[in-house]
Amino acid sequence: MNFATRILLAPLGKTHLFSVCQAGFIIKSKKGTLLGIDMYLTDCVERVEGHVGFKRLTPKVLMPTDVQFDYVIATHPHYDHFDMDAIPVLMSNPHTKLIASVNCKQEIERLLMSQNHITYVKPGDHYDAEDIHLDIVFCDHGAGAPDAFGLVITVDEKKIYIMGDTCLRMDLLSTIREQYDVVIGPINGAYGNLNEDEFVTVCEYLRPALAIPCHYGTFASHGGNPQKFRDQIEARIPKQKYLLMAQCEQYTF
């Protein structure tokens, strides 16, 4: 059974989280609402960057035409989060809505995409995606993406915090401290992102029911070592549950 079929056949009545690759995830609610977040589906980054450090090292497991999403989210315009080859195809479905950071607008205009069904958001905003509530929260990804954001997703009485591409900012993290069922954070430690040790620090502070590292394994130049994260979290927070998600892996609440 291919990945698209598994997403579509994931049973209603349960909440599902799927890993795509890099920082991409898909959420399917109990009612069947499909939300795709920062899905990198093509190999456009290598084409733009022009060197082997950005060669895609993970297979392309989902074509943009395979699944009709209800909502697609781009937390900032870097192409491994705003896939310039995939998003126009995903948005060709008139039912799909795009929720994008403010600084994605220039890229959307460059691609001559229709502004219909696009909502631009910034930290502090809120959005109701049918039965999924989104709180748009801070994300310090540096000067290269000043309007990047993270997400607190409330779905089926579960809270999922997706940190987005961010450095360690404990001062800002304290403003959204609560009990999370899942916290997802980067561990690549490059381009202004948390490294393995820093994401463990986040987990020490928030103590989520489940921690999931991301943003590693797709490009050689990005770094990120899941074994180092594993060693650190088991040494520092022995009771903390974590999950190293393989590409296409499905976690059902």
mmCIF file of C-alpha atoms in Angstrom:
data_model
loop_
_atom_site.group_PDB
_atom_site.id
_atom_site.type_symbol
_atom_site.label_atom_id
_atom_site.label_comp_id
_atom_site.label_asym_id
_atom_site.label_seq_id
_atom_site.Cartn_x
_atom_site.Cartn_y
_atom_site.Cartn_z
ATOM 1 C CA MET A 1 0.000 0.000 0.000
ATOM 2 C CA ASN A 2 1.549 3.320 -1.032
ATOM 3 C CA PHE A 3 1.763 6.376 1.197
ATOM 4 C CA ALA A 4 -1.152 8.255 -0.370
ATOM 5 C CA THR A 5 -3.441 5.259 0.024
ATOM 6 C CA ARG A 6 -2.457 4.853 3.668
ATOM 7 C CA ILE A 7 -3.303 8.509 4.317
ATOM 8 C CA LEU A 8 -6.666 8.256 2.581
ATOM 9 C CA LEU A 9 -7.590 4.954 4.255
ATOM 10 C CA ALA A 10 -6.503 5.953 7.776
ATOM 11 C CA PRO A 11 -9.747 5.324 9.672
ATOM 12 C CA LEU A 12 -12.035 8.103 10.799
ATOM 13 C CA GLY A 13 -12.691 8.350 14.516
ATOM 14 C CA LYS A 14 -8.965 8.534 15.298
ATOM 15 C CA THR A 15 -6.349 11.266 14.975
ATOM 16 C CA HIS A 16 -3.382 10.480 12.740
ATOM 17 C CA LEU A 17 0.031 12.117 12.326
ATOM 18 C CA PHE A 18 2.195 11.238 9.314
ATOM 19 C CA SER A 19 5.839 12.144 8.690
ATOM 20 C CA VAL A 20 6.645 13.242 5.134
ATOM 21 C CA CYS A 21 10.348 14.215 5.399
ATOM 22 C CA GLN A 22 12.474 17.181 6.480
ATOM 23 C CA ALA A 23 9.959 19.244 8.533
ATOM 24 C CA GLY A 24 6.864 18.014 6.716
ATOM 25 C CA PHE A 25 3.916 16.447 8.508
ATOM 26 C CA ILE A 26 0.318 15.574 7.728
ATOM 27 C CA ILE A 27 -2.512 15.541 10.247
ATOM 28 C CA LYS A 28 -5.796 13.753 9.664
ATOM 29 C CA SER A 29 -8.523 14.520 12.178
ATOM 30 C CA LYS A 30 -11.211 12.164 13.443
ATOM 31 C CA LYS A 31 -13.636 13.747 10.959
ATOM 32 C CA GLY A 32 -11.164 13.345 8.104
ATOM 33 C CA THR A 33 -9.865 16.895 7.708
ATOM 34 C CA LEU A 34 -6.456 16.734 6.023
ATOM 35 C CA LEU A 35 -3.820 19.287 6.964
ATOM 36 C CA GLY A 36 -0.394 19.286 5.290
ATOM 37 C CA ILE A 37 2.428 21.247 6.945
ATOM 38 C CA ASP A 38 5.706 22.270 5.257
ATOM 39 C CA MET A 39 5.599 19.336 2.865
ATOM 40 C CA TYR A 40 8.708 19.042 0.705
ATOM 41 C CA LEU A 41 7.566 16.787 -2.138
ATOM 42 C CA THR A 42 9.957 17.558 -5.016
ATOM 43 C CA ASP A 43 13.670 18.219 -5.494
ATOM 44 C CA CYS A 44 13.434 21.942 -6.193
ATOM 45 C CA VAL A 45 15.964 22.889 -3.496
ATOM 46 C CA GLU A 46 18.849 21.185 -5.299
ATOM 47 C CA ARG A 47 17.851 22.842 -8.567
ATOM 48 C CA VAL A 48 17.835 26.283 -6.961
ATOM 49 C CA GLU A 49 20.926 25.851 -4.770
ATOM 50 C CA GLY A 50 22.838 24.110 -7.529
ATOM 51 C CA HIS A 51 25.097 21.805 -5.552
ATOM 52 C CA VAL A 52 25.170 18.281 -4.151
ATOM 53 C CA GLY A 53 24.818 19.468 -0.546
ATOM 54 C CA PHE A 54 21.148 20.022 -1.288
ATOM 55 C CA LYS A 55 20.626 16.841 -3.269
ATOM 56 C CA ARG A 56 17.544 15.117 -1.944
ATOM 57 C CA LEU A 57 18.612 12.037 0.037
ATOM 58 C CA THR A 58 15.097 10.801 0.806
ATOM 59 C CA PRO A 59 12.723 9.361 -1.794
ATOM 60 C CA LYS A 60 9.779 11.334 -3.115
ATOM 61 C CA VAL A 61 6.899 9.421 -1.554
ATOM 62 C CA LEU A 62 3.935 11.651 -2.364
ATOM 63 C CA MET A 63 3.121 13.384 -5.618
ATOM 64 C CA PRO A 64 1.300 16.718 -5.313
ATOM 65 C CA THR A 65 -1.611 15.214 -7.225
ATOM 66 C CA ASP A 66 -1.950 12.114 -5.021
ATOM 67 C CA VAL A 67 -3.994 13.608 -2.168
ATOM 68 C CA GLN A 68 -6.447 16.491 -2.084
ATOM 69 C CA PHE A 69 -5.720 18.411 1.097
ATOM 70 C CA ASP A 70 -8.220 20.585 2.881
ATOM 71 C CA TYR A 71 -5.470 22.876 4.160
ATOM 72 C CA VAL A 72 -1.800 23.360 3.309
ATOM 73 C CA ILE A 73 0.526 25.348 5.576
ATOM 74 C CA ALA A 74 3.829 27.022 4.666
ATOM 75 C CA THR A 75 5.526 28.390 7.778
ATOM 76 C CA HIS A 76 8.057 30.414 5.752
ATOM 77 C CA PRO A 77 9.231 30.751 2.132
ATOM 78 C CA HIS A 78 12.401 28.608 2.223
ATOM 79 C CA TYR A 79 11.865 26.023 -0.472
ATOM 80 C CA ASP A 80 12.074 22.995 1.812
ATOM 81 C CA HIS A 81 8.983 24.449 3.536
ATOM 82 C CA PHE A 82 7.361 26.294 0.652
ATOM 83 C CA ASP A 83 7.899 23.799 -2.163
ATOM 84 C CA MET A 84 7.623 26.054 -5.200
ATOM 85 C CA ASP A 85 7.072 23.091 -7.551
ATOM 86 C CA ALA A 86 4.465 21.351 -5.386
ATOM 87 C CA ILE A 87 2.366 24.130 -3.847
ATOM 88 C CA PRO A 88 0.873 25.464 -7.112
ATOM 89 C CA VAL A 89 -0.185 21.895 -7.977
ATOM 90 C CA LEU A 90 -1.598 21.288 -4.504
ATOM 91 C CA MET A 91 -3.560 24.534 -4.823
ATOM 92 C CA SER A 92 -4.984 23.567 -8.213
ATOM 93 C CA ASN A 93 -7.687 21.760 -6.257
ATOM 94 C CA PRO A 94 -10.343 24.480 -5.711
ATOM 95 C CA HIS A 95 -11.201 22.990 -2.318
ATOM 96 C CA THR A 96 -7.691 23.420 -0.853
ATOM 97 C CA LYS A 97 -6.823 26.464 1.265
ATOM 98 C CA LEU A 98 -3.295 27.727 1.816
ATOM 99 C CA ILE A 99 -2.177 29.247 5.125
ATOM 100 C CA ALA A 100 1.170 30.945 4.625
ATOM 101 C CA SER A 101 3.545 33.285 6.416
ATOM 102 C CA VAL A 102 3.419 36.911 5.349
ATOM 103 C CA ASN A 103 6.778 36.700 3.605
ATOM 104 C CA CYS A 104 5.519 33.920 1.317
ATOM 105 C CA LYS A 105 3.473 36.498 -0.588
ATOM 106 C CA GLN A 106 6.349 37.552 -2.845
ATOM 107 C CA GLU A 107 6.963 33.940 -3.852
ATOM 108 C CA ILE A 108 3.267 33.326 -4.469
ATOM 109 C CA GLU A 109 3.104 36.399 -6.709
ATOM 110 C CA ARG A 110 6.257 35.295 -8.558
ATOM 111 C CA LEU A 111 4.593 31.955 -9.282
ATOM 112 C CA LEU A 112 1.504 33.796 -10.591
ATOM 113 C CA MET A 113 -0.699 31.885 -8.178
ATOM 114 C CA SER A 114 -4.264 33.020 -7.607
ATOM 115 C CA GLN A 115 -4.762 34.764 -4.275
ATOM 116 C CA ASN A 116 -8.081 32.960 -3.830
ATOM 117 C CA HIS A 117 -8.122 30.601 -0.836
ATOM 118 C CA ILE A 118 -4.847 31.997 0.552
ATOM 119 C CA THR A 119 -4.604 33.426 4.060
ATOM 120 C CA TYR A 120 -1.424 35.138 5.255
ATOM 121 C CA VAL A 121 -0.736 34.827 8.971
ATOM 122 C CA LYS A 122 1.816 35.991 11.512
ATOM 123 C CA PRO A 123 2.597 35.130 15.143
ATOM 124 C CA GLY A 124 -0.341 36.034 17.355
ATOM 125 C CA ASP A 125 -2.949 35.106 14.745
ATOM 126 C CA HIS A 126 -5.500 32.296 15.066
ATOM 127 C CA TYR A 127 -7.193 30.222 12.383
ATOM 128 C CA ASP A 128 -10.000 27.680 12.467
ATOM 129 C CA ALA A 129 -9.487 24.978 9.843
ATOM 130 C CA GLU A 130 -12.840 23.267 10.277
ATOM 131 C CA ASP A 131 -12.347 20.970 13.289
ATOM 132 C CA ILE A 132 -8.659 21.926 13.675
ATOM 133 C CA HIS A 133 -7.731 25.111 15.536
ATOM 134 C CA LEU A 134 -4.409 26.794 14.778
ATOM 135 C CA ASP A 135 -2.561 29.216 17.008
ATOM 136 C CA ILE A 136 0.221 30.922 15.072
ATOM 137 C CA VAL A 137 3.143 31.350 17.475
ATOM 138 C CA PHE A 138 6.627 32.837 17.509
ATOM 139 C CA CYS A 139 9.488 31.297 15.568
ATOM 140 C CA ASP A 140 12.951 32.878 15.565
ATOM 141 C CA HIS A 141 14.474 31.771 12.269
ATOM 142 C CA GLY A 142 16.656 34.840 11.923
ATOM 143 C CA ALA A 143 16.747 37.701 9.448
ATOM 144 C CA GLY A 144 16.354 35.383 6.451
ATOM 145 C CA ALA A 145 12.753 34.569 7.400
ATOM 146 C CA PRO A 146 11.582 37.240 9.845
ATOM 147 C CA ASP A 147 7.908 36.264 9.616
ATOM 148 C CA ALA A 148 8.408 32.512 10.025
ATOM 149 C CA PHE A 149 6.066 30.962 12.548
ATOM 150 C CA GLY A 150 5.435 27.899 14.668
ATOM 151 C CA LEU A 151 2.090 26.235 15.284
ATOM 152 C CA VAL A 152 0.064 25.091 18.241
ATOM 153 C CA ILE A 153 -2.502 22.757 16.737
ATOM 154 C CA THR A 154 -5.578 21.717 18.693
ATOM 155 C CA VAL A 155 -7.258 18.733 17.080
ATOM 156 C CA ASP A 156 -9.649 16.223 18.639
ATOM 157 C CA GLU A 157 -8.760 17.528 22.123
ATOM 158 C CA LYS A 158 -5.072 16.926 21.429
ATOM 159 C CA LYS A 159 -2.427 19.673 21.427
ATOM 160 C CA ILE A 160 0.483 19.437 18.999
ATOM 161 C CA TYR A 161 3.216 22.046 19.089
ATOM 162 C CA ILE A 162 5.243 22.277 15.888
ATOM 163 C CA MET A 163 8.113 24.629 16.667
ATOM 164 C CA GLY A 164 8.992 25.405 13.052
ATOM 165 C CA ASP A 165 12.493 26.450 12.045
ATOM 166 C CA THR A 166 13.779 28.246 15.115
ATOM 167 C CA CYS A 167 16.728 28.830 17.384
ATOM 168 C CA LEU A 168 16.468 28.350 21.145
ATOM 169 C CA ARG A 169 14.468 31.199 22.684
ATOM 170 C CA MET A 170 13.484 30.231 26.215
ATOM 171 C CA ASP A 171 12.136 33.729 26.867
ATOM 172 C CA LEU A 172 9.560 33.364 24.122
ATOM 173 C CA LEU A 173 8.927 29.682 24.791
ATOM 174 C CA SER A 174 7.718 30.568 28.264
ATOM 175 C CA THR A 175 4.806 32.510 26.756
ATOM 176 C CA ILE A 176 3.210 29.350 25.343
ATOM 177 C CA ARG A 177 4.173 26.855 28.021
ATOM 178 C CA GLU A 178 1.411 24.295 28.566
ATOM 179 C CA GLN A 179 0.907 20.556 28.462
ATOM 180 C CA TYR A 180 1.384 19.236 24.930
ATOM 181 C CA ASP A 181 0.558 15.791 23.644
ATOM 182 C CA VAL A 182 3.303 16.145 21.021
ATOM 183 C CA VAL A 183 6.137 18.616 20.515
ATOM 184 C CA ILE A 184 7.984 18.542 17.173
ATOM 185 C CA GLY A 185 11.255 20.442 16.788
ATOM 186 C CA PRO A 186 14.292 20.649 14.500
ATOM 187 C CA ILE A 187 17.641 19.130 15.465
ATOM 188 C CA ASN A 188 19.863 20.017 12.502
ATOM 189 C CA GLY A 189 21.627 22.862 14.311
ATOM 190 C CA ALA A 190 22.271 24.843 11.139
ATOM 191 C CA TYR A 191 20.668 27.819 9.405
ATOM 192 C CA GLY A 192 19.436 29.195 12.722
ATOM 193 C CA ASN A 193 17.794 26.006 13.967
ATOM 194 C CA LEU A 194 17.915 24.070 17.215
ATOM 195 C CA ASN A 195 20.497 21.321 17.474
ATOM 196 C CA GLU A 196 19.971 17.963 19.163
ATOM 197 C CA ASP A 197 20.992 19.192 22.618
ATOM 198 C CA GLU A 198 18.823 22.312 22.374
ATOM 199 C CA PHE A 199 15.702 20.386 21.440
ATOM 200 C CA VAL A 200 16.281 18.196 24.504
ATOM 201 C CA THR A 201 16.419 21.424 26.528
ATOM 202 C CA VAL A 202 13.010 22.342 25.094
ATOM 203 C CA CYS A 203 11.696 18.935 26.123
ATOM 204 C CA GLU A 204 13.095 19.380 29.633
ATOM 205 C CA TYR A 205 11.171 22.648 29.888
ATOM 206 C CA LEU A 206 7.854 21.606 28.310
ATOM 207 C CA ARG A 207 7.784 17.911 29.269
ATOM 208 C CA PRO A 208 5.437 16.868 26.447
ATOM 209 C CA ALA A 209 3.758 13.485 26.410
ATOM 210 C CA LEU A 210 5.760 12.747 23.237
ATOM 211 C CA ALA A 211 8.748 14.458 21.587
ATOM 212 C CA ILE A 212 9.469 14.101 17.873
ATOM 213 C CA PRO A 213 12.656 15.522 16.294
ATOM 214 C CA CYS A 214 12.638 16.627 12.656
ATOM 215 C CA HIS A 215 14.659 18.526 10.042
ATOM 216 C CA TYR A 216 17.384 15.952 9.413
ATOM 217 C CA GLY A 217 18.216 13.330 6.818
ATOM 218 C CA THR A 218 16.957 15.127 3.699
ATOM 219 C CA PHE A 219 20.057 17.128 2.742
ATOM 220 C CA ALA A 220 23.702 16.448 3.545
ATOM 221 C CA SER A 221 24.346 20.137 4.186
ATOM 222 C CA HIS A 222 21.637 20.423 6.854
ATOM 223 C CA GLY A 223 23.108 18.074 9.435
ATOM 224 C CA GLY A 224 21.160 16.641 12.358
ATOM 225 C CA ASN A 225 21.898 13.374 14.158
ATOM 226 C CA PRO A 226 18.909 11.451 15.583
ATOM 227 C CA GLN A 227 21.226 9.100 17.501
ATOM 228 C CA LYS A 228 22.771 12.077 19.302
ATOM 229 C CA PHE A 229 19.265 13.290 20.184
ATOM 230 C CA ARG A 230 18.385 9.824 21.433
ATOM 231 C CA ASP A 231 21.484 9.621 23.620
ATOM 232 C CA GLN A 232 20.909 13.089 25.050
ATOM 233 C CA ILE A 233 17.230 12.690 25.856
ATOM 234 C CA GLU A 234 17.685 9.269 27.463
ATOM 235 C CA ALA A 235 20.531 10.596 29.603
ATOM 236 C CA ARG A 236 18.894 13.855 30.645
ATOM 237 C CA ILE A 237 15.166 12.962 30.750
ATOM 238 C CA PRO A 238 14.981 9.184 31.215
ATOM 239 C CA LYS A 239 11.172 9.112 31.483
ATOM 240 C CA GLN A 240 10.538 11.298 28.451
ATOM 241 C CA LYS A 241 8.810 9.439 25.610
ATOM 242 C CA TYR A 242 10.099 10.217 22.130
ATOM 243 C CA LEU A 243 9.631 8.944 18.604
ATOM 244 C CA LEU A 244 12.141 8.978 15.756
ATOM 245 C CA MET A 245 9.728 8.973 12.837
ATOM 246 C CA ALA A 246 10.741 7.281 9.620
ATOM 247 C CA GLN A 247 9.582 8.806 6.380
ATOM 248 C CA CYS A 248 5.919 7.832 5.797
ATOM 249 C CA GLU A 249 5.555 6.627 9.382
ATOM 250 C CA GLN A 250 2.091 6.975 10.883
ATOM 251 C CA TYR A 251 1.412 7.780 14.530
ATOM 252 C CA THR A 252 -2.188 7.277 15.662
ATOM 253 C CA PHE A 253 -3.349 8.816 18.912
#
